[in-house]
Amino acid sequence: MILAGSPSVLLAGSPSMLDPHGTEASRLAGVWWLAFGMAVVVYMVVAGFILRGVLRGRRSEQGRSSRISEGAFIWIGGIIVPSLILLVLAVVTVQATTHLRRADKNPLSVEVVGKRWWWEVRYPSLGVTTANEIHIPVGQPIDLGLDSADVIHSFWVPQLAGKLDNIPGQHNVLRMKATTAGVYRGQCAEFCGVQHAKMGVLVIAESPATFARWASQHQHAPSPPDGDETARGQLVFMSSPCAGCHTIKGTQADGTRGPDLTDVGSRLWLGAVTVHNTRNNLEAWITDPQLVKPGVLMPPTPLPPDQLRALVAYLESLR
Ligand code: CUA
């Protein structure tokens, strides 16, 4: 049984650029509201002229001449005013873009590699690797290095920053700074194949103290299994194809085709924000991931029920 779950329980607001929770997103929302405000004014003025024309009807030949000549009207309404509007928008856009590109002091670097159809997340300065869920401290400038391992993806967490592509062979840097703690939903925004729609990402912005605790916990390999079932689960993992594709720090498993599973038990979702990380979903995912996320590159791993239970218990213990 696959439980879809309700993401609204978890997320800080809707993933909309009009609900900014970061410095960069606020600036982008500001540009949007300015453009929207100007468009509304232009719309009202034009609609006003149309309405006036309809109500007044056809002017008679010798009718009262308007206070401003037709030539001046075209010059002002058709050239000067639109030029001013476009000039203001151009200046504001260039200013915002310059600000978004400006490097902050002491940023935390996070490498985000787009892969079909998930995100590898590495913290080079911390020696931590994870997937699909990016922990960041609130108030700290973040430099997200964006790369791709296969096709073009696009990283977009609308509440925190603008959208930037992950392009094979090109290193892009996206800057962001979260201003409020919360879990922010992001999405691959460039069509990249059959599971493009299920290539989600979460940014988990937490207090600097909570982040420091998370980082120090993840710098070490998880402690060895402390129960019979988890120990059996580890054996199942190491003797099955799992270990060929996934890495678990501190074990012989060092595959790199699939996500690093060192902290898989602490993740909120499975399959790049496809289903909640529950025991049932994890069992379903391992048995036949195609049923959960059709087209996924992970092969099915049918296991006898006791081995599956032990494997899931082991994976859930990895935190
Ligand atoms: Cu990756 Cu769309």
Tab-separated table of C-alpha atoms and ligand atoms in Angstrom:
chain	number	residue	atom	x	y	z
A	1	MET	CA	0.000	0.000	0.000
A	2	ILE	CA	1.542	3.297	-1.086
A	3	LEU	CA	0.676	6.283	1.033
A	4	ALA	CA	0.847	9.548	-0.865
A	5	GLY	CA	0.505	11.684	2.258
A	6	SER	CA	-0.243	15.348	2.421
A	7	PRO	CA	2.745	17.611	1.873
A	8	SER	CA	0.898	20.648	3.275
A	9	VAL	CA	1.334	19.257	6.797
A	10	LEU	CA	5.036	19.599	6.361
A	11	LEU	CA	5.775	22.520	4.080
A	12	ALA	CA	6.199	26.168	5.002
A	13	GLY	CA	3.469	27.656	2.798
A	14	SER	CA	2.947	26.889	-0.866
A	15	PRO	CA	5.913	26.655	-3.231
A	16	SER	CA	5.163	30.026	-4.806
A	17	MET	CA	7.561	32.835	-5.713
A	18	LEU	CA	4.950	35.208	-4.255
A	19	ASP	CA	5.479	33.690	-0.800
A	20	PRO	CA	9.187	34.488	-0.355
A	21	HIS	CA	11.166	33.307	2.673
A	22	GLY	CA	14.613	34.275	1.455
A	23	THR	CA	16.523	37.438	0.563
A	24	GLU	CA	16.832	36.591	-3.140
A	25	ALA	CA	13.229	35.428	-3.460
A	26	SER	CA	12.002	38.636	-1.779
A	27	ARG	CA	13.891	40.731	-4.303
A	28	LEU	CA	12.433	38.733	-7.211
A	29	ALA	CA	8.942	39.031	-5.741
A	30	GLY	CA	9.505	42.804	-5.492
A	31	VAL	CA	10.291	43.002	-9.230
A	32	TRP	CA	7.223	40.878	-9.968
A	33	TRP	CA	4.886	43.096	-7.919
A	34	LEU	CA	6.283	46.257	-9.540
A	35	ALA	CA	5.754	44.798	-13.053
A	36	PHE	CA	2.288	43.610	-12.032
A	37	GLY	CA	1.375	46.998	-10.526
A	38	MET	CA	2.463	48.861	-13.679
A	39	ALA	CA	0.577	46.386	-15.880
A	40	VAL	CA	-2.578	46.927	-13.808
A	41	VAL	CA	-2.313	50.713	-14.163
A	42	VAL	CA	-1.770	50.453	-17.961
A	43	TYR	CA	-4.715	48.052	-18.232
A	44	MET	CA	-7.004	50.379	-16.274
A	45	VAL	CA	-6.012	53.431	-18.313
A	46	VAL	CA	-6.504	51.631	-21.653
A	47	ALA	CA	-9.783	50.102	-20.457
A	48	GLY	CA	-10.858	53.600	-19.334
A	49	PHE	CA	-10.222	55.022	-22.818
A	50	ILE	CA	-12.134	52.148	-24.435
A	51	LEU	CA	-15.056	52.650	-22.059
A	52	ARG	CA	-15.045	56.383	-22.666
A	53	GLY	CA	-15.027	55.806	-26.429
A	54	VAL	CA	-17.923	53.353	-26.225
A	55	LEU	CA	-20.029	55.631	-24.008
A	56	ARG	CA	-19.377	58.799	-26.015
A	57	GLY	CA	-20.065	57.135	-29.331
A	58	ARG	CA	-18.909	58.492	-32.719
A	59	ARG	CA	-17.769	62.124	-32.651
A	60	SER	CA	-19.552	64.414	-35.072
A	61	GLU	CA	-17.420	66.173	-37.703
A	62	GLN	CA	-17.738	69.568	-36.104
A	63	GLY	CA	-17.664	68.147	-32.556
A	64	ARG	CA	-15.773	69.764	-29.728
A	65	SER	CA	-12.066	69.212	-30.222
A	66	SER	CA	-10.265	67.431	-27.419
A	67	ARG	CA	-7.953	69.381	-25.149
A	68	ILE	CA	-4.917	67.548	-26.473
A	69	SER	CA	-4.211	67.041	-30.145
A	70	GLU	CA	-4.153	63.546	-31.674
A	71	GLY	CA	-0.470	63.851	-32.593
A	72	ALA	CA	0.523	64.713	-29.021
A	73	PHE	CA	-1.685	61.898	-27.735
A	74	ILE	CA	0.167	59.338	-29.873
A	75	TRP	CA	3.562	60.736	-28.866
A	76	ILE	CA	2.772	60.661	-25.147
A	77	GLY	CA	0.639	57.502	-24.905
A	78	GLY	CA	2.366	55.477	-27.617
A	79	ILE	CA	6.038	56.374	-27.237
A	80	ILE	CA	7.008	58.411	-24.159
A	81	VAL	CA	4.971	56.609	-21.480
A	82	PRO	CA	5.754	53.022	-22.731
A	83	SER	CA	9.458	53.961	-23.005
A	84	LEU	CA	9.452	55.240	-19.408
A	85	ILE	CA	7.702	52.089	-18.184
A	86	LEU	CA	10.182	49.819	-19.995
A	87	LEU	CA	13.109	51.923	-18.755
A	88	VAL	CA	11.991	51.618	-15.126
A	89	LEU	CA	11.498	47.846	-15.504
A	90	ALA	CA	14.896	47.451	-17.229
A	91	VAL	CA	16.737	49.365	-14.485
A	92	VAL	CA	14.975	47.447	-11.711
A	93	THR	CA	15.613	44.080	-13.453
A	94	VAL	CA	19.320	44.787	-14.027
A	95	GLN	CA	19.689	45.973	-10.410
A	96	ALA	CA	17.972	42.830	-9.093
A	97	THR	CA	20.087	40.552	-11.312
A	98	THR	CA	23.308	42.239	-10.162
A	99	HIS	CA	22.261	41.793	-6.552
A	100	LEU	CA	21.409	38.099	-7.103
A	101	ARG	CA	24.855	37.447	-8.616
A	102	ARG	CA	26.795	39.308	-5.903
A	103	ALA	CA	28.894	36.972	-3.741
A	104	ASP	CA	28.328	37.147	0.016
A	105	LYS	CA	31.008	36.846	2.646
A	106	ASN	CA	31.618	33.364	4.093
A	107	PRO	CA	28.990	31.459	2.151
A	108	LEU	CA	28.324	27.798	2.830
A	109	SER	CA	29.031	25.856	-0.381
A	110	VAL	CA	26.671	23.078	-1.342
A	111	GLU	CA	27.095	21.089	-4.550
A	112	VAL	CA	23.844	19.965	-6.142
A	113	VAL	CA	24.151	17.530	-9.048
A	114	GLY	CA	21.015	16.875	-11.085
A	115	LYS	CA	20.586	13.252	-12.116
A	116	ARG	CA	17.683	11.386	-13.708
A	117	TRP	CA	15.540	11.851	-11.544
A	118	TRP	CA	16.979	12.957	-8.251
A	119	TRP	CA	19.472	15.397	-6.753
A	120	GLU	CA	22.834	14.523	-5.279
A	121	VAL	CA	23.698	16.944	-2.481
A	122	ARG	CA	27.283	17.383	-1.235
A	123	TYR	CA	28.780	19.678	1.400
A	124	PRO	CA	32.497	19.787	0.421
A	125	SER	CA	33.563	21.676	3.565
A	126	LEU	CA	31.738	19.231	5.847
A	127	GLY	CA	32.365	15.936	4.046
A	128	VAL	CA	28.646	15.180	4.028
A	129	THR	CA	26.742	13.652	1.101
A	130	THR	CA	22.984	13.190	0.951
A	131	ALA	CA	20.185	13.367	-1.598
A	132	ASN	CA	17.064	15.357	-2.402
A	133	GLU	CA	16.882	17.128	0.973
A	134	ILE	CA	19.192	20.100	1.463
A	135	HIS	CA	19.691	21.221	5.052
A	136	ILE	CA	20.785	24.858	5.409
A	137	PRO	CA	21.136	27.239	8.360
A	138	VAL	CA	18.760	30.223	8.443
A	139	GLY	CA	20.491	33.569	7.874
A	140	GLN	CA	23.619	32.069	6.303
A	141	PRO	CA	24.388	32.853	2.653
A	142	ILE	CA	24.432	29.642	0.615
A	143	ASP	CA	26.304	29.139	-2.653
A	144	LEU	CA	24.645	26.285	-4.484
A	145	GLY	CA	26.977	24.888	-7.141
A	146	LEU	CA	24.750	23.382	-9.823
A	147	ASP	CA	25.948	20.612	-12.139
A	148	SER	CA	24.381	17.776	-14.074
A	149	ALA	CA	25.445	14.177	-14.543
A	150	ASP	CA	23.321	13.556	-17.634
A	151	VAL	CA	20.847	15.974	-19.245
A	152	ILE	CA	19.831	19.566	-18.501
A	153	HIS	CA	17.851	19.950	-15.265
A	154	SER	CA	16.787	23.158	-13.577
A	155	PHE	CA	16.908	23.810	-9.857
A	156	TRP	CA	14.017	25.884	-8.559
A	157	VAL	CA	12.895	26.468	-4.988
A	158	PRO	CA	10.566	29.442	-5.598
A	159	GLN	CA	10.278	30.561	-1.965
A	160	LEU	CA	14.051	30.950	-1.622
A	161	ALA	CA	15.643	31.903	-4.955
A	162	GLY	CA	15.251	32.150	-8.708
A	163	LYS	CA	15.512	29.296	-11.150
A	164	LEU	CA	18.897	28.191	-12.544
A	165	ASP	CA	19.790	25.319	-14.882
A	166	ASN	CA	21.999	22.327	-14.079
A	167	ILE	CA	23.870	21.949	-17.370
A	168	PRO	CA	26.287	19.083	-18.185
A	169	GLY	CA	29.824	20.473	-18.412
A	170	GLN	CA	28.941	23.881	-16.980
A	171	HIS	CA	29.162	24.890	-13.338
A	172	ASN	CA	26.473	27.401	-12.325
A	173	VAL	CA	26.202	29.068	-8.937
A	174	LEU	CA	22.848	29.947	-7.400
A	175	ARG	CA	22.893	32.095	-4.271
A	176	MET	CA	20.256	32.019	-1.572
A	177	LYS	CA	19.693	32.981	2.038
A	178	ALA	CA	16.688	31.714	3.965
A	179	THR	CA	15.177	34.246	6.345
A	180	THR	CA	12.737	31.921	8.128
A	181	ALA	CA	13.054	28.311	9.216
A	182	GLY	CA	10.888	25.801	7.388
A	183	VAL	CA	10.736	23.106	4.764
A	184	TYR	CA	10.585	24.506	1.225
A	185	ARG	CA	9.472	22.481	-1.764
A	186	GLY	CA	11.429	22.767	-4.988
A	187	GLN	CA	11.140	21.177	-8.383
A	188	CYS	CA	13.198	20.367	-11.454
A	189	ALA	CA	11.977	23.009	-13.884
A	190	GLU	CA	13.466	21.752	-17.153
A	191	PHE	CA	11.958	18.756	-18.926
A	192	CYS	CA	14.493	15.963	-18.435
A	193	GLY	CA	12.664	12.761	-19.273
A	194	VAL	CA	9.883	10.485	-18.136
A	195	GLN	CA	10.097	11.308	-14.414
A	196	HIS	CA	10.791	15.041	-14.725
A	197	ALA	CA	7.589	15.783	-12.802
A	198	LYS	CA	8.745	13.614	-9.907
A	199	MET	CA	12.135	15.249	-9.555
A	200	GLY	CA	11.362	17.237	-6.460
A	201	VAL	CA	13.734	18.660	-3.897
A	202	LEU	CA	13.327	19.975	-0.361
A	203	VAL	CA	15.312	22.719	1.304
A	204	ILE	CA	15.173	22.349	5.070
A	205	ALA	CA	16.129	25.694	6.610
A	206	GLU	CA	16.820	25.342	10.316
A	207	SER	CA	18.401	27.364	13.120
A	208	PRO	CA	22.213	27.503	12.973
A	209	ALA	CA	22.407	25.339	16.123
A	210	THR	CA	20.121	22.651	14.669
A	211	PHE	CA	22.051	22.732	11.407
A	212	ALA	CA	25.392	22.398	13.241
A	213	ARG	CA	24.016	19.375	15.095
A	214	TRP	CA	22.768	17.831	11.828
A	215	ALA	CA	26.120	18.453	10.114
A	216	SER	CA	28.264	17.015	12.921
A	217	GLN	CA	26.010	13.957	13.151
A	218	HIS	CA	26.332	13.364	9.415
A	219	GLN	CA	30.099	13.760	9.281
A	220	HIS	CA	30.497	10.399	10.976
A	221	ALA	CA	29.585	7.003	9.610
A	222	PRO	CA	26.380	5.656	11.177
A	223	SER	CA	27.011	3.385	14.159
A	224	PRO	CA	27.007	-0.351	13.320
A	225	PRO	CA	23.662	-2.188	13.637
A	226	ASP	CA	22.786	-2.715	17.311
A	227	GLY	CA	20.022	-5.301	16.896
A	228	ASP	CA	19.614	-8.740	15.353
A	229	GLU	CA	17.181	-7.561	12.709
A	230	THR	CA	19.182	-4.513	11.613
A	231	ALA	CA	22.368	-6.632	11.516
A	232	ARG	CA	20.585	-9.152	9.265
A	233	GLY	CA	19.326	-6.238	7.186
A	234	GLN	CA	22.871	-4.984	6.700
A	235	LEU	CA	23.912	-8.460	5.488
A	236	VAL	CA	21.004	-8.478	3.031
A	237	PHE	CA	22.034	-5.036	1.765
A	238	MET	CA	25.688	-5.968	1.321
A	239	SER	CA	24.922	-9.278	-0.436
A	240	SER	CA	22.226	-7.875	-2.743
A	241	PRO	CA	22.659	-5.634	-5.810
A	242	CYS	CA	21.872	-2.610	-3.526
A	243	ALA	CA	25.517	-2.202	-2.501
A	244	GLY	CA	26.633	-1.975	-6.120
A	245	CYS	CA	24.660	1.223	-6.730
A	246	HIS	CA	24.451	2.946	-3.321
A	247	THR	CA	26.977	4.167	-0.794
A	248	ILE	CA	26.617	3.800	2.973
A	249	LYS	CA	29.462	5.531	4.779
A	250	GLY	CA	31.543	3.186	6.939
A	251	THR	CA	30.553	0.023	5.015
A	252	GLN	CA	31.796	-1.747	1.879
A	253	ALA	CA	28.845	-0.300	-0.040
A	254	ASP	CA	30.330	2.403	-2.252
A	255	GLY	CA	28.204	2.441	-5.406
A	256	THR	CA	27.591	5.818	-6.988
A	257	ARG	CA	24.794	5.167	-9.471
A	258	GLY	CA	22.035	5.761	-6.959
A	259	PRO	CA	21.652	8.157	-4.028
A	260	ASP	CA	23.979	7.912	-1.024
A	261	LEU	CA	21.928	6.130	1.663
A	262	THR	CA	24.068	6.996	4.701
A	263	ASP	CA	21.183	8.999	6.232
A	264	VAL	CA	18.220	7.514	4.338
A	265	GLY	CA	16.339	6.754	7.581
A	266	SER	CA	16.214	10.452	8.457
A	267	ARG	CA	14.879	11.608	5.104
A	268	LEU	CA	11.299	12.799	4.899
A	269	TRP	CA	10.503	11.484	1.426
A	270	LEU	CA	11.605	8.743	-0.966
A	271	GLY	CA	12.226	8.956	-4.713
A	272	ALA	CA	12.920	12.737	-4.807
A	273	VAL	CA	9.714	13.873	-3.048
A	274	THR	CA	7.601	11.109	-4.596
A	275	VAL	CA	6.258	9.334	-1.465
A	276	HIS	CA	6.707	9.798	2.278
A	277	ASN	CA	9.540	7.826	3.842
A	278	THR	CA	7.507	5.226	5.719
A	279	ARG	CA	8.175	1.533	6.304
A	280	ASN	CA	5.439	0.488	3.846
A	281	ASN	CA	6.620	2.875	1.160
A	282	LEU	CA	10.225	1.791	1.583
A	283	GLU	CA	9.205	-1.877	1.217
A	284	ALA	CA	7.177	-1.064	-1.888
A	285	TRP	CA	10.017	1.042	-3.308
A	286	ILE	CA	12.643	-1.712	-2.866
A	287	THR	CA	10.382	-4.480	-4.171
A	288	ASP	CA	9.349	-2.655	-7.331
A	289	PRO	CA	10.251	1.027	-7.660
A	290	GLN	CA	8.547	1.074	-11.085
A	291	LEU	CA	5.175	0.914	-9.340
A	292	VAL	CA	5.991	4.016	-7.302
A	293	LYS	CA	7.859	6.030	-9.934
A	294	PRO	CA	7.506	4.512	-13.423
A	295	GLY	CA	10.655	4.873	-15.504
A	296	VAL	CA	12.961	5.176	-12.484
A	297	LEU	CA	16.420	3.758	-13.242
A	298	MET	CA	16.459	1.554	-10.106
A	299	PRO	CA	15.747	-2.128	-10.870
A	300	PRO	CA	13.266	-4.162	-8.795
A	301	THR	CA	14.708	-6.217	-5.911
A	302	PRO	CA	12.269	-8.994	-4.990
A	303	LEU	CA	13.207	-10.421	-1.569
A	304	PRO	CA	11.626	-12.987	0.760
A	305	PRO	CA	9.412	-11.149	3.320
A	306	ASP	CA	11.740	-11.680	6.313
A	307	GLN	CA	14.759	-10.375	4.386
A	308	LEU	CA	12.774	-7.382	3.150
A	309	ARG	CA	11.655	-6.549	6.706
A	310	ALA	CA	15.227	-6.801	7.991
A	311	LEU	CA	16.564	-4.674	5.116
A	312	VAL	CA	13.982	-1.951	5.743
A	313	ALA	CA	14.723	-2.019	9.493
A	314	TYR	CA	18.412	-1.527	8.693
A	315	LEU	CA	17.749	1.328	6.248
A	316	GLU	CA	15.441	3.038	8.750
A	317	SER	CA	18.188	2.860	11.358
A	318	LEU	CA	20.519	4.909	9.136
A	319	ARG	CA	20.151	8.452	10.440
B	1	CUA	CU1	15.329	17.018	-13.986
B	1	CUA	CU2	13.389	17.848	-15.076
